[in-house]
PDB file of C-alpha atoms in Angstrom:
ATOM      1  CA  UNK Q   1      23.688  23.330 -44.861  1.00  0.00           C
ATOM      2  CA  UNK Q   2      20.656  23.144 -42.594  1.00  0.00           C
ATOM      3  CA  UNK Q   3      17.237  24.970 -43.372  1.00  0.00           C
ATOM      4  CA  UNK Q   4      16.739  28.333 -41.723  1.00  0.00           C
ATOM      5  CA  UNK Q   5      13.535  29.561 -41.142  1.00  0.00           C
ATOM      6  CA  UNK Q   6      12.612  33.174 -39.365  1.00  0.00           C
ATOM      7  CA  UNK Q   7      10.425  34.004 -36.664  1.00  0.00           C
ATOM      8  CA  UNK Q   8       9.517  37.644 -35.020  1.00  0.00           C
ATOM      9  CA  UNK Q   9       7.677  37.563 -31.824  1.00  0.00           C
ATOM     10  CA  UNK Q  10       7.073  40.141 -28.883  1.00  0.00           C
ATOM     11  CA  UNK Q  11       5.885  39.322 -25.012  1.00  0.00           C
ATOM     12  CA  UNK Q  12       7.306  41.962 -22.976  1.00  0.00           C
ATOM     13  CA  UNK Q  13      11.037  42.861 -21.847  1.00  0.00           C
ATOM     14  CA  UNK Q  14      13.349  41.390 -24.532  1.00  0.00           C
ATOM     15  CA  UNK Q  15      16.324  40.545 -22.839  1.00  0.00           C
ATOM     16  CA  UNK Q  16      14.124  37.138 -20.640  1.00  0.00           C
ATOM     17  CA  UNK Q  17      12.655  36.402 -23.917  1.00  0.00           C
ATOM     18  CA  UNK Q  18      15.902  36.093 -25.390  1.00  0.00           C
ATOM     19  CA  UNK Q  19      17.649  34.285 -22.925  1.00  0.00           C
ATOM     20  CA  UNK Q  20      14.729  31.256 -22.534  1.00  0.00           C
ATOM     21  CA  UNK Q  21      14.439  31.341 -26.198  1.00  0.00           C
ATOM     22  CA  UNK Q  22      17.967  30.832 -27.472  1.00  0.00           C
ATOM     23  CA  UNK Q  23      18.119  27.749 -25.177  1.00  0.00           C
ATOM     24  CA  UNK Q  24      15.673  26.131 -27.429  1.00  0.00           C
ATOM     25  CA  UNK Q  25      17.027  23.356 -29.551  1.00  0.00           C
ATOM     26  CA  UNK Q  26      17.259  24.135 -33.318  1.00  0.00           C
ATOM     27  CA  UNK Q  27      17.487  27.665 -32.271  1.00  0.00           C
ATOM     28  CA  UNK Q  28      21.092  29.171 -34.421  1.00  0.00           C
ATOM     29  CA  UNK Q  29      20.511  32.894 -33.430  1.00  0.00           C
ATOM     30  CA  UNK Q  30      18.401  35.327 -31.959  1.00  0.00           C
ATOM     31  CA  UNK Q  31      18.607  39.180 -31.606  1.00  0.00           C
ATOM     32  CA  UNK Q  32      16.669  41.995 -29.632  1.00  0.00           C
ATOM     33  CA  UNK Q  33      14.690  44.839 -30.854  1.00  0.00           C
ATOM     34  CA  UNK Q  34      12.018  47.016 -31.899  1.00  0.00           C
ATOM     35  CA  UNK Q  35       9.295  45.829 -34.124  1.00  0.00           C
ATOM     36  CA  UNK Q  36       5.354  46.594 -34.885  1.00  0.00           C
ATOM     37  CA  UNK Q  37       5.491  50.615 -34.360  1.00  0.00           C
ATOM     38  CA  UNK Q  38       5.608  53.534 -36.413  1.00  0.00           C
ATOM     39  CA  UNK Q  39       9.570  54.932 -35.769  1.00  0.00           C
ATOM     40  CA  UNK Q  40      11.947  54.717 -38.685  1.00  0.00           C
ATOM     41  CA  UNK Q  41      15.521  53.501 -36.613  1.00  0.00           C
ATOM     42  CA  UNK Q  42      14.109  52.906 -33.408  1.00  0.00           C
ATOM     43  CA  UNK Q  43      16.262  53.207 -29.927  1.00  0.00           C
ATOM     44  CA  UNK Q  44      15.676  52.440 -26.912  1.00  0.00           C
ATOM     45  CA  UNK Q  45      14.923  56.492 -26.210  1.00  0.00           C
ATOM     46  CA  UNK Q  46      12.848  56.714 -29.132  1.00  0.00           C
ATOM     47  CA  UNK Q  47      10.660  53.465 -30.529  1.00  0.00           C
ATOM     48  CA  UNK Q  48       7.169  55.556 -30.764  1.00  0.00           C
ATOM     49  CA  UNK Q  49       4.734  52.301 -30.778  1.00  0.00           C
ATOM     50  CA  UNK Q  50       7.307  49.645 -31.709  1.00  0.00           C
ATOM     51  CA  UNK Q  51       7.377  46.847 -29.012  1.00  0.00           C
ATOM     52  CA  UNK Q  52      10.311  44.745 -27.641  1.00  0.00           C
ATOM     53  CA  UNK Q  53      11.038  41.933 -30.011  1.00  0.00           C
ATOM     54  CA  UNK Q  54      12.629  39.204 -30.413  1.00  0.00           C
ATOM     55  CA  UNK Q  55      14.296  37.692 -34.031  1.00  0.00           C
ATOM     56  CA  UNK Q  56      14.412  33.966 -33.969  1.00  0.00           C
ATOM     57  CA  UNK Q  57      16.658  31.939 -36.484  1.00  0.00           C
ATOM     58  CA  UNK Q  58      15.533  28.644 -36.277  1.00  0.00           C
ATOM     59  CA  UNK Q  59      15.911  24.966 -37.873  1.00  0.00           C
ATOM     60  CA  UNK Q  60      12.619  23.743 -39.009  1.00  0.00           C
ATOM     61  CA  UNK Q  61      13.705  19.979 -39.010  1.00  0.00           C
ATOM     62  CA  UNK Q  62      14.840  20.322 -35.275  1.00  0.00           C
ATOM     63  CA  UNK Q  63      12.345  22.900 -33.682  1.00  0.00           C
ATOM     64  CA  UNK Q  64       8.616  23.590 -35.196  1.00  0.00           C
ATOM     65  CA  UNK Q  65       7.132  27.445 -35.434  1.00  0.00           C
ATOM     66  CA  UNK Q  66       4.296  25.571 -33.540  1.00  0.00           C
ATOM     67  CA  UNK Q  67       7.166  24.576 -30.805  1.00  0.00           C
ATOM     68  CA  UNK Q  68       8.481  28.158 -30.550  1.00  0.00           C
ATOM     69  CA  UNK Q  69       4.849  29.495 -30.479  1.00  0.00           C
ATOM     70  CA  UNK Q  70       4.324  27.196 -27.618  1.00  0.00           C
ATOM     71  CA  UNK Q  71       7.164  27.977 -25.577  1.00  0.00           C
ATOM     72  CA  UNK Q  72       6.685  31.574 -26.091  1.00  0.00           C
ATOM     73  CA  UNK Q  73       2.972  31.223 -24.727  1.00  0.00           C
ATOM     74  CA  UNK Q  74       4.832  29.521 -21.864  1.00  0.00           C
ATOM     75  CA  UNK Q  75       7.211  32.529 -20.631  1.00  0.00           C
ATOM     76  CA  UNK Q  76       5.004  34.985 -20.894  1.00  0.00           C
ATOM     77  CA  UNK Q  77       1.550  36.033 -20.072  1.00  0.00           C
ATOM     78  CA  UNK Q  78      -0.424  36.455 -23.398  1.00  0.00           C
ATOM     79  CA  UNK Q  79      -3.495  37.578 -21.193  1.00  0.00           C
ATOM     80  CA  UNK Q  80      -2.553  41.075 -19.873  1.00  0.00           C
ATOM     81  CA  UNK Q  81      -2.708  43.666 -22.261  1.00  0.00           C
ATOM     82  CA  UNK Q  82       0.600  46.000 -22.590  1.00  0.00           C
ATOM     83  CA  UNK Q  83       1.870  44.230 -19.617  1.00  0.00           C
ATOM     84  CA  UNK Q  84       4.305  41.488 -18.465  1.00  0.00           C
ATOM     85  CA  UNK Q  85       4.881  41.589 -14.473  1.00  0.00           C
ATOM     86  CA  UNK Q  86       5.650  45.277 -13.582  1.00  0.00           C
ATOM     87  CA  UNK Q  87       6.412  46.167 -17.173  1.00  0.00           C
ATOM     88  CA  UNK Q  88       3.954  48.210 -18.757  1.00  0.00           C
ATOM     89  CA  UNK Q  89       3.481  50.052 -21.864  1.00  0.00           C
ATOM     90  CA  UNK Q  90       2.656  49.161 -25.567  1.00  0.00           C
ATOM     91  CA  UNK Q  91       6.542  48.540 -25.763  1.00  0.00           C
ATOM     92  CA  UNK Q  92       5.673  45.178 -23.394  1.00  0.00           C
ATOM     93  CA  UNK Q  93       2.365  44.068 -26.059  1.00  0.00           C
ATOM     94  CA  UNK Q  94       2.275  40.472 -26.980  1.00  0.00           C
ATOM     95  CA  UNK Q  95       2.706  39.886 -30.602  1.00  0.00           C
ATOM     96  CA  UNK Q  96       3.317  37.283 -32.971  1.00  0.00           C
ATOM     97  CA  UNK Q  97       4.476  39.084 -36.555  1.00  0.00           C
ATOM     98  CA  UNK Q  98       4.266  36.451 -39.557  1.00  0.00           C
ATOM     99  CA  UNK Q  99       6.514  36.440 -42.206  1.00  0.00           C
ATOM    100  CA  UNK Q 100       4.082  34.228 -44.320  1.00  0.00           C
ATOM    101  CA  UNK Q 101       0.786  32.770 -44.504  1.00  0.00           C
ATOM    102  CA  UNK Q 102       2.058  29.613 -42.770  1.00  0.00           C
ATOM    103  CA  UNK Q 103       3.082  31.740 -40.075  1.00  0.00           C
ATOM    104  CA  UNK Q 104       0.060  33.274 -39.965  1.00  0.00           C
ATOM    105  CA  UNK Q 105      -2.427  30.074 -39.765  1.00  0.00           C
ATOM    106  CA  UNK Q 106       0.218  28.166 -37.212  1.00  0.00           C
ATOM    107  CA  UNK Q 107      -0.328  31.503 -35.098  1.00  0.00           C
ATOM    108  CA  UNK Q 108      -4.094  31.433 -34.809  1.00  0.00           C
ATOM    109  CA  UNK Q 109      -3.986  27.612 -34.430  1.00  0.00           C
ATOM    110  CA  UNK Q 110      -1.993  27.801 -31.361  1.00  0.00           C
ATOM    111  CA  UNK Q 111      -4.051  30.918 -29.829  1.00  0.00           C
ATOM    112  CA  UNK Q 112      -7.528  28.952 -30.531  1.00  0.00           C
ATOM    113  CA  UNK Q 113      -5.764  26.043 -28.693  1.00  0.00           C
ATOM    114  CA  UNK Q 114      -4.404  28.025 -25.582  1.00  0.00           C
ATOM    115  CA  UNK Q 115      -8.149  29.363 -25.656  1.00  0.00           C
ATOM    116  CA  UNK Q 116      -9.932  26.119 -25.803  1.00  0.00           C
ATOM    117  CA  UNK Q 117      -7.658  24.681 -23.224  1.00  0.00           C
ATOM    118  CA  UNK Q 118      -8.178  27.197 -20.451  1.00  0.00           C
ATOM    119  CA  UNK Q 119      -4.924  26.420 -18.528  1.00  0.00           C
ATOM    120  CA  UNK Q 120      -4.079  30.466 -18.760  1.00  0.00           C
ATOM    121  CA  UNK Q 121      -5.843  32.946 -16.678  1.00  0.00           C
ATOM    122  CA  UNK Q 122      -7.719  34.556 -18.733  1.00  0.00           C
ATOM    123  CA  UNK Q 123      -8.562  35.315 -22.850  1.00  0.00           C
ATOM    124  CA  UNK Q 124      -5.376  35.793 -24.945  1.00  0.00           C
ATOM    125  CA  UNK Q 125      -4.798  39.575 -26.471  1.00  0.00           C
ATOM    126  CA  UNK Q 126      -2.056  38.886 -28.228  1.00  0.00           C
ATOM    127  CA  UNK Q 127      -1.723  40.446 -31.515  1.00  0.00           C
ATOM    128  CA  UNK Q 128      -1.233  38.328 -35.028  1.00  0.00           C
ATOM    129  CA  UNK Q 129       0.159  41.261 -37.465  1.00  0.00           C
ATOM    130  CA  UNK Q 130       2.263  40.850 -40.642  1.00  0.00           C
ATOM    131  CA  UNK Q 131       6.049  41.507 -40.033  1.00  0.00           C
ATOM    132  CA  UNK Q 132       7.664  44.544 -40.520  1.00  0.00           C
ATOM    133  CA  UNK Q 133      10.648  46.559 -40.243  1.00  0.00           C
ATOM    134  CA  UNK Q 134      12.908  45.023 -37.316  1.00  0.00           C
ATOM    135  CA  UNK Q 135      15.028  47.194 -35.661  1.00  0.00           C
ATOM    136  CA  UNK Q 136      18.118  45.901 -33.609  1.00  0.00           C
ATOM    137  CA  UNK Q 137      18.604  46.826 -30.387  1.00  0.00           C
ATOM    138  CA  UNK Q 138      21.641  49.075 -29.034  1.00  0.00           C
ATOM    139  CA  UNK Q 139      24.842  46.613 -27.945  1.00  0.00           C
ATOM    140  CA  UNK Q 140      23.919  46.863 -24.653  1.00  0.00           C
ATOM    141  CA  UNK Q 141      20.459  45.274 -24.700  1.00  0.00           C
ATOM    142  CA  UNK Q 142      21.682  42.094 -26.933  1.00  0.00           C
ATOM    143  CA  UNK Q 143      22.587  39.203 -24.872  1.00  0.00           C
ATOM    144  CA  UNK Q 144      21.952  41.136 -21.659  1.00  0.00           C
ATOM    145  CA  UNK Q 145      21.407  37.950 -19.053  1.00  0.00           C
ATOM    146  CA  UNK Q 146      24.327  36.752 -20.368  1.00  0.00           C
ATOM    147  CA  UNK Q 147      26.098  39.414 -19.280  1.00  0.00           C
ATOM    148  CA  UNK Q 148      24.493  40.130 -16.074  1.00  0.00           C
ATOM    149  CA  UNK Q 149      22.916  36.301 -15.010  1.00  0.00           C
ATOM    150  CA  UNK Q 150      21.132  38.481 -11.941  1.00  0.00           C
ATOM    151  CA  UNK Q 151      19.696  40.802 -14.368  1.00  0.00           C
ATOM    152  CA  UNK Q 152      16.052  41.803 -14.552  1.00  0.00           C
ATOM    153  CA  UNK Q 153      13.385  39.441 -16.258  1.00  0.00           C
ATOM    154  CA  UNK Q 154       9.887  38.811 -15.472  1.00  0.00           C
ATOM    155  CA  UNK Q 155       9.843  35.565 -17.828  1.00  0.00           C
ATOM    156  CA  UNK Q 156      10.178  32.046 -16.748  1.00  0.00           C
ATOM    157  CA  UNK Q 157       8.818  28.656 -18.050  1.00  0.00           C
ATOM    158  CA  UNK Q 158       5.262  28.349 -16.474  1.00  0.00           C
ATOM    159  CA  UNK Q 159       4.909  24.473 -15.827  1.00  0.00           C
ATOM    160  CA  UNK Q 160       1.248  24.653 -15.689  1.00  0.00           C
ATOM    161  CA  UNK Q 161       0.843  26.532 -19.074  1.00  0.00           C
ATOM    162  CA  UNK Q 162       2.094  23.765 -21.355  1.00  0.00           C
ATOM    163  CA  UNK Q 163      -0.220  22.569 -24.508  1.00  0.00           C
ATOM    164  CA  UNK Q 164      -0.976  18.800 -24.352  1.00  0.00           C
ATOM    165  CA  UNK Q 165       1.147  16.943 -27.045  1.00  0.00           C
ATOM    166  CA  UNK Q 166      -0.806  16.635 -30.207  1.00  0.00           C
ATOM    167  CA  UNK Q 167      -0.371  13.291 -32.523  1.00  0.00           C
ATOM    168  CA  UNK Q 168      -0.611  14.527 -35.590  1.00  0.00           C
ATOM    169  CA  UNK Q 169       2.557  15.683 -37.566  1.00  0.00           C
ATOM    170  CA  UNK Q 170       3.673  19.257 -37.181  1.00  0.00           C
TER     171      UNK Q 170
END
């Protein structure tokens, strides 16, 4: 049985972070929903100051947490505050939630380098907090651009936002 590690992570409207994200090699599962706020069983109508997450299961000997981290700084914009395109809110925040220490340095690694390599448009604000509580999303909202391929998303791979390969082991 392969290794399963687990991975929490917010940029905006859940349903295109889900769809680029379970593409990724190494990637067994994901699931939408509300993470990072202060509602006990958050909805849709009612997640107070959760944002839209995303729950990653992932094989650490076929995709890195660094990988993920990267792709996720790829499809979406870690610059604007509460926003992704013409989403706004604290529901759309960009977050990375550790579930260990590990998590936690490989987080702050990869912001310092999107910083110091000043291929994004401006200073990253995206949030390194401890995970919490994860609250799946209705039915409706899980696997929604699989449902409906001409759905809404404001995420795509940016080609121009991509991390030059480092050497050293992951």
């Amino acid at each position: 049985m392969s290794n399963q590690e687990r991975a929490v992570l917010a940029g905006g409207c859940f349903w295109g972070m889900q769809d680029l994200i379970r593409k990724l090699p190494g990637v067994s599962a994901t699931r939408v929903g509300y993470t990072g706020g202060d509602v006990e069983n958050a909805t849709y109508r009612n997640h107070g100051t959760h944002a839209e997450g995303i729950e990653i299961l992932f094989d650490p000997d076929v995709i890195s947490y660094r990988r993920i981290l990267e792709y996720f700084f790829q499809i979406h914009d870690p610059t604007t505050r509460n926003r992704q395109g013409n989403d706004m809110g604290m529901s759309y925040r960009s977050a990375i939630y550790y579930v260990d220490e590990a998590q936690k340095a490989c987080a702050l690694e990869t912001i310092a380098d999107v910083e110091a390599s000043g291929l994004w448009p401006g200073k990253v604000v995206t949030e390194v907090e401890p995970v919490g509580a994860f609250w799946e999303a209705e039915p409706e909202h899980q696997d929604y651009l699989e449902r409906f391929p001409n759905g809404y998303t404001c995420h795509f791979p940016r080609a121009d936002w991509v991390l030059p390969r480092r050497d050293a082991a992951e």
